[in-house]
Structure formats: C-alpha cells, structure tokens
Amino acid sequence: MRNSKLKIKNSKLWLIVKKISKIKWPLLSAAFIFILLFLAASPAHAFDLKHFEFKDFDNPLIQVFLLISFLSLLPAVLIMFTSFTRIVIVLSLVRHALGGQNIPPNPVIIGLSMFLTFFVMSPTINTITKDAIAPYMDEDITFGESLEKAAPPIKAFMLKQTRQKDLALFIKLAKEAVPKTPEELPLNIIVPAFAISELKTAFEMGFLIFLPFLVIDMVVASILLSMGMMMLPPVMISLPFKLILFVLADGWNLIVGSMMRSFQ
C-alpha cells in the first residue's frame, strides 16, 4: 500500500492534481463558482453548498473527479446564468434573415457568442474574482462563504435584465412571499425568470432585424411575379441584395453594438 501511494505521488497525475488545486485562472474559477450556484438553484435543494468543502475529500483523485463532473454542467451554466442566450439567438436570427442556410456556419455563431458573452460578463467575473475567489485562494474565507459572496454580483446582473412580470410569475408559482427587495429572492426563482426574459428580448431584437430583409424579399418576389418568372426562387435573387445592404450598412457593427448596449 505504501509503495502504491508513493507511485501515485510521484506520478504525472498527482502533479496535475496539485496544479489544479492551486489554479487561479479567473475564468475557470468563476465558471466553477457559477456551476455550484447552478446546483444551489435547484428547487429540491439537494446539494448543500454552505457545508461543502473540497478539503472534506482527502483523496485527490476524488477531487479531480468532482471537478470534472462539475465542469460537465458548464454548458447549462453558460446558457442560464449569462448573456449567451440572447446573443446566440439574435445572431442565429440574423443568419436566417439573410437567407444563408449555413452562412455564417454554426461554429462561427457559437464562437462569436461565447466571446461576446465573456465581454459582457467580464465585470461580473472580475467582481466575483476579487470578492469571492481571491480571498478563498488566500484561505481568508471558507468555500461556503466564498459562494455567499459570489451570489450577489450574479443576482445583480440577472435582475438588471429580468422583467418584473417574469419574477412575479415564478414567485407565484413557487408560492413564496414577496420579499422587500429583489436581491432577497432565491436563485431558483431568479434564474428561470431571467431565462424567459432573455428569450423575449432576443425575439424582439430578431423581429426588428427581420423587417428590412422581409421588405427585400417581398419586393423581389413581386418583381419576379410581374415578369412571369414564377419558377425562379425569389431567395436566390434576393440574397445578393441582402448581402450588399448588410455590408453597406455595416450590419455586424450595428447588431453587435446594439446587443452590447442592451446589457448596460
């Protein structure tokens, strides 16, 4: 047994574990905090974060297993806690409005959405890093206290983008008393209300983006019909006009700028 323990400590896996346990990269640390807050938002409250400490698990292999398991929830956290939902829907609607089936391709849409999300969430991530992650790394506070300090910045961001009507809906469905301030609401109410508010905002922006392209489609279809070219697809003819209009108007600059300003 002792020999096996020595082999483990001298192995590359052990060195990787030591590096992971001391990691201070803000994005990864903030992502881990987001994931644990996502678990705390569960209505069942089956995961008690206040008493959760990695130090309770002495085996480093178990620590790595838990870390990897938590990171598997990162896509859900990226969608539910950040601006990713609004951004990716608006960019997808822009592609459909242009009429290009796979232009821009999905990897470009997802990649641009992720980097724009990091740009929007950077003030929140910096606040969490300063108030919650850095003190925990310095062992000034416990892990439960770091989670309590990380929750207010996330709540502030989500509540700023959430409609009161959506909050009232989930307060009513949860049959909870209305708190004095929105900041007192639990995450299991704020998160779904934030999600449906983001969906509505994204659809509103998508509708406004669709209108000029819809006018081009109608004009082209009317011209083709008047010329008797009923067998020629209007989309094939209108696509070049849409592209030139989008380029001349500097469409990407306008759309991305409008989305970024909508979060301020």
Short mmCIF file of C-alpha atoms in Angstrom, two decimals:
data_model
loop_
_atom_site.label_atom_id
_atom_site.label_comp_id
_atom_site.label_asym_id
_atom_site.label_seq_id
_atom_site.Cartn_x
_atom_site.Cartn_y
_atom_site.Cartn_z
CA MET A 1 0.00 0.00 0.00
CA ARG A 2 2.79 2.41 0.86
CA ASN A 3 4.55 1.68 -2.39
CA SER A 4 1.36 2.34 -4.33
CA LYS A 5 0.88 5.65 -2.54
CA LEU A 6 4.45 6.64 -3.36
CA LYS A 7 3.89 5.77 -7.01
CA ILE A 8 0.75 7.90 -7.09
CA LYS A 9 2.51 10.87 -5.51
CA ASN A 10 5.38 10.62 -7.98
CA SER A 11 3.13 10.18 -11.00
CA LYS A 12 2.19 12.88 -13.53
CA LEU A 13 -1.45 12.64 -12.45
CA TRP A 14 -0.53 13.71 -8.94
CA LEU A 15 1.34 16.73 -10.30
CA ILE A 16 -1.69 17.66 -12.42
CA VAL A 17 -3.91 17.40 -9.35
CA LYS A 18 -1.62 19.69 -7.39
CA LYS A 19 -1.66 22.23 -10.20
CA ILE A 20 -5.46 22.10 -10.48
CA SER A 21 -5.86 22.51 -6.74
CA LYS A 22 -3.78 25.71 -6.87
CA ILE A 23 -5.25 27.13 -10.06
CA LYS A 24 -6.02 30.85 -10.00
CA TRP A 25 -7.28 31.47 -13.52
CA PRO A 26 -10.30 33.74 -13.02
CA LEU A 27 -12.41 32.36 -15.89
CA LEU A 28 -12.12 28.72 -14.76
CA SER A 29 -12.58 29.63 -11.12
CA ALA A 30 -15.58 31.80 -11.93
CA ALA A 31 -17.03 29.01 -14.07
CA PHE A 32 -16.71 26.64 -11.14
CA ILE A 33 -18.48 29.14 -8.86
CA PHE A 34 -21.25 29.51 -11.49
CA ILE A 35 -21.68 25.73 -11.58
CA LEU A 36 -22.04 25.40 -7.82
CA LEU A 37 -24.54 28.28 -7.76
CA PHE A 38 -26.41 26.47 -10.54
CA LEU A 39 -26.65 23.43 -8.27
CA ALA A 40 -27.80 25.69 -5.44
CA ALA A 41 -30.61 26.99 -7.67
CA SER A 42 -32.19 23.54 -7.79
CA PRO A 43 -35.69 23.65 -6.29
CA ALA A 44 -35.01 20.43 -4.43
CA HIS A 45 -32.01 21.98 -2.64
CA ALA A 46 -30.45 18.55 -2.63
CA PHE A 47 -26.95 20.00 -2.76
CA ASP A 48 -25.96 21.92 0.37
CA LEU A 49 -23.23 24.32 -0.71
CA LYS A 50 -22.79 26.05 2.61
CA HIS A 51 -21.22 22.97 4.15
CA PHE A 52 -19.41 21.83 1.03
CA GLU A 53 -15.63 21.83 1.19
CA PHE A 54 -13.11 20.16 -1.06
CA LYS A 55 -10.97 19.59 2.00
CA ASP A 56 -13.53 17.01 3.15
CA PHE A 57 -12.30 14.75 0.37
CA ASP A 58 -8.72 13.78 1.17
CA ASN A 59 -8.24 11.70 -1.96
CA PRO A 60 -7.00 13.95 -4.80
CA LEU A 61 -8.47 11.57 -7.38
CA ILE A 62 -11.93 12.18 -5.93
CA GLN A 63 -11.30 15.93 -6.05
CA VAL A 64 -10.42 15.75 -9.74
CA PHE A 65 -13.47 13.57 -10.40
CA LEU A 66 -15.74 16.11 -8.69
CA LEU A 67 -14.15 18.99 -10.59
CA ILE A 68 -14.62 17.26 -13.95
CA SER A 69 -18.21 16.34 -13.01
CA PHE A 70 -18.99 19.95 -12.15
CA LEU A 71 -17.41 21.20 -15.38
CA SER A 72 -19.75 18.92 -17.34
CA LEU A 73 -22.54 21.28 -16.25
CA LEU A 74 -20.76 24.25 -17.81
CA PRO A 75 -22.99 24.40 -20.94
CA ALA A 76 -26.14 24.68 -18.81
CA VAL A 77 -24.50 27.35 -16.66
CA LEU A 78 -23.35 29.27 -19.74
CA ILE A 79 -26.92 29.33 -21.03
CA MET A 80 -28.82 30.02 -17.81
CA PHE A 81 -26.58 32.44 -15.91
CA THR A 82 -25.08 34.62 -18.63
CA SER A 83 -25.94 36.72 -21.68
CA PHE A 84 -25.23 33.81 -24.03
CA THR A 85 -28.91 33.04 -24.71
CA ARG A 86 -29.76 36.48 -26.07
CA ILE A 87 -26.60 36.79 -28.13
CA VAL A 88 -26.75 33.38 -29.82
CA ILE A 89 -30.46 33.72 -30.65
CA VAL A 90 -30.02 37.17 -32.19
CA LEU A 91 -27.04 36.04 -34.29
CA SER A 92 -28.96 32.95 -35.42
CA LEU A 93 -31.93 35.10 -36.43
CA VAL A 94 -29.58 37.37 -38.40
CA ARG A 95 -28.39 34.34 -40.36
CA HIS A 96 -31.97 33.26 -41.09
CA ALA A 97 -32.94 36.81 -42.09
CA LEU A 98 -30.08 36.93 -44.58
CA GLY A 99 -31.29 33.68 -46.10
CA GLY A 100 -27.97 31.86 -45.86
CA GLN A 101 -28.60 28.35 -44.53
CA ASN A 102 -25.10 27.77 -43.16
CA ILE A 103 -23.50 31.20 -43.61
CA PRO A 104 -22.11 32.10 -41.11
CA PRO A 105 -21.60 28.46 -40.01
CA ASN A 106 -22.59 27.24 -36.57
CA PRO A 107 -19.03 27.23 -35.12
CA VAL A 108 -18.68 30.91 -36.03
CA ILE A 109 -22.03 31.78 -34.41
CA ILE A 110 -21.24 29.84 -31.23
CA GLY A 111 -17.65 31.13 -31.02
CA LEU A 112 -18.64 34.75 -31.50
CA SER A 113 -21.46 34.34 -28.98
CA MET A 114 -19.08 32.91 -26.38
CA PHE A 115 -16.51 35.70 -26.72
CA LEU A 116 -19.23 38.37 -26.64
CA THR A 117 -20.59 36.65 -23.52
CA PHE A 118 -17.18 36.83 -21.85
CA PHE A 119 -17.03 40.52 -22.80
CA VAL A 120 -20.44 41.23 -21.25
CA MET A 121 -19.80 39.12 -18.16
CA SER A 122 -16.25 40.37 -17.51
CA PRO A 123 -17.30 43.00 -14.89
CA THR A 124 -19.28 40.36 -13.01
CA ILE A 125 -16.46 37.81 -13.26
CA ASN A 126 -13.94 40.40 -12.05
CA THR A 127 -16.13 41.23 -9.06
CA ILE A 128 -16.52 37.56 -8.17
CA THR A 129 -12.78 37.02 -8.54
CA LYS A 130 -11.97 39.97 -6.27
CA ASP A 131 -14.59 39.40 -3.57
CA ALA A 132 -15.00 35.61 -3.52
CA ILE A 133 -12.31 33.66 -5.38
CA ALA A 134 -9.17 35.58 -4.35
CA PRO A 135 -9.97 35.54 -0.59
CA TYR A 136 -10.75 31.82 -0.80
CA MET A 137 -7.48 31.11 -2.61
CA ASP A 138 -5.67 33.05 0.13
CA GLU A 139 -7.56 30.93 2.71
CA ASP A 140 -9.09 34.04 4.29
CA ILE A 141 -12.64 32.68 3.95
CA THR A 142 -14.24 29.26 3.64
CA PHE A 143 -15.67 27.84 0.46
CA GLY A 144 -19.24 28.35 1.68
CA GLU A 145 -18.51 32.00 2.46
CA SER A 146 -16.99 32.47 -0.99
CA LEU A 147 -20.22 31.19 -2.55
CA GLU A 148 -22.25 33.61 -0.47
CA LYS A 149 -20.04 36.47 -1.67
CA ALA A 150 -20.26 35.30 -5.29
CA ALA A 151 -24.07 35.18 -5.40
CA PRO A 152 -24.87 38.96 -5.13
CA PRO A 153 -22.95 40.04 -8.30
CA ILE A 154 -24.62 37.28 -10.32
CA LYS A 155 -28.03 38.19 -8.94
CA ALA A 156 -27.44 41.87 -9.70
CA PHE A 157 -26.60 41.09 -13.33
CA MET A 158 -29.61 38.82 -13.84
CA LEU A 159 -32.09 41.08 -12.05
CA LYS A 160 -31.00 44.04 -14.21
CA GLN A 161 -32.05 42.10 -17.33
CA THR A 162 -35.18 40.44 -15.87
CA ARG A 163 -38.70 41.79 -16.17
CA GLN A 164 -40.75 42.22 -13.01
CA LYS A 165 -43.60 40.33 -14.66
CA ASP A 166 -41.44 37.23 -15.05
CA LEU A 167 -40.22 37.45 -11.46
CA ALA A 168 -43.80 37.76 -10.25
CA LEU A 169 -44.77 34.68 -12.26
CA PHE A 170 -42.20 32.41 -10.62
CA ILE A 171 -42.81 33.89 -7.16
CA LYS A 172 -46.46 32.99 -7.61
CA LEU A 173 -45.68 29.50 -8.92
CA ALA A 174 -43.28 28.87 -6.02
CA LYS A 175 -45.91 30.15 -3.57
CA GLU A 176 -43.38 32.28 -1.74
CA ALA A 177 -43.87 35.61 -0.03
CA VAL A 178 -42.80 38.69 -1.95
CA PRO A 179 -39.52 39.95 -0.40
CA LYS A 180 -38.79 43.57 0.35
CA THR A 181 -36.09 43.77 -2.31
CA PRO A 182 -35.48 41.64 -5.43
CA GLU A 183 -31.97 40.81 -4.17
CA GLU A 184 -33.56 38.67 -1.44
CA LEU A 185 -35.08 36.30 -4.00
CA PRO A 186 -33.50 32.83 -4.23
CA LEU A 187 -31.70 31.71 -7.36
CA ASN A 188 -34.31 29.07 -8.20
CA ILE A 189 -36.72 31.97 -8.92
CA ILE A 190 -34.31 34.44 -10.49
CA VAL A 191 -32.71 32.00 -12.96
CA PRO A 192 -35.86 30.87 -14.87
CA ALA A 193 -37.27 34.40 -14.81
CA PHE A 194 -34.01 35.68 -16.28
CA ALA A 195 -34.07 32.95 -18.95
CA ILE A 196 -37.55 33.75 -20.28
CA SER A 197 -36.82 37.49 -20.15
CA GLU A 198 -33.73 36.90 -22.28
CA LEU A 199 -35.80 34.87 -24.76
CA LYS A 200 -38.35 37.65 -25.13
CA THR A 201 -35.69 40.32 -25.57
CA ALA A 202 -33.88 38.22 -28.17
CA PHE A 203 -37.09 37.66 -30.15
CA GLU A 204 -37.90 41.38 -30.06
CA MET A 205 -34.47 42.23 -31.44
CA GLY A 206 -34.78 39.46 -34.04
CA PHE A 207 -38.13 40.83 -35.23
CA LEU A 208 -36.63 44.28 -35.81
CA ILE A 209 -33.71 42.73 -37.68
CA PHE A 210 -36.03 40.68 -39.91
CA LEU A 211 -38.12 43.63 -41.14
CA PRO A 212 -35.74 45.20 -43.72
CA PHE A 213 -34.84 41.79 -45.15
CA LEU A 214 -38.52 40.86 -45.34
CA VAL A 215 -39.17 44.01 -47.40
CA ILE A 216 -36.42 42.99 -49.85
CA ASP A 217 -37.93 39.51 -50.19
CA MET A 218 -41.39 40.96 -50.90
CA VAL A 219 -40.08 43.42 -53.48
CA VAL A 220 -38.06 40.75 -55.30
CA ALA A 221 -40.96 38.30 -55.23
CA SER A 222 -43.33 40.93 -56.64
CA ILE A 223 -40.92 41.83 -59.45
CA LEU A 224 -40.37 38.19 -60.41
CA LEU A 225 -44.11 37.53 -60.37
CA SER A 226 -44.82 40.55 -62.57
CA MET A 227 -42.17 39.34 -65.03
CA GLY A 228 -43.72 35.88 -65.15
CA MET A 229 -40.70 34.17 -63.58
CA MET A 230 -42.75 32.12 -61.17
CA MET A 231 -40.40 29.13 -61.30
CA LEU A 232 -37.35 31.16 -60.22
CA PRO A 233 -36.84 31.08 -56.40
CA PRO A 234 -37.03 34.64 -55.00
CA VAL A 235 -34.49 33.74 -52.31
CA MET A 236 -31.80 33.14 -54.92
CA ILE A 237 -32.28 36.63 -56.35
CA SER A 238 -32.78 38.50 -53.06
CA LEU A 239 -29.71 37.06 -51.31
CA PRO A 240 -27.14 39.24 -53.13
CA PHE A 241 -29.24 42.36 -52.44
CA LYS A 242 -29.49 41.42 -48.76
CA LEU A 243 -25.74 40.91 -48.54
CA ILE A 244 -24.88 44.21 -50.19
CA LEU A 245 -27.38 46.06 -47.99
CA PHE A 246 -25.94 44.39 -44.89
CA VAL A 247 -22.37 45.23 -45.88
CA LEU A 248 -23.10 48.85 -46.85
CA ALA A 249 -24.97 49.42 -43.58
CA ASP A 250 -22.08 47.81 -41.60
CA GLY A 251 -24.59 45.36 -40.19
CA TRP A 252 -22.31 43.39 -37.86
CA ASN A 253 -21.12 46.58 -36.19
CA LEU A 254 -24.69 47.81 -35.70
CA ILE A 255 -26.05 44.50 -34.42
CA VAL A 256 -23.18 43.68 -32.06
CA GLY A 257 -23.09 47.26 -30.79
CA SER A 258 -26.83 47.26 -30.15
CA MET A 259 -26.63 43.96 -28.28
CA MET A 260 -23.75 45.12 -26.09
CA ARG A 261 -25.54 48.37 -25.26
CA SER A 262 -28.71 46.45 -24.39
CA PHE A 263 -26.90 44.93 -21.39
CA GLN A 264 -25.80 48.28 -19.99
#
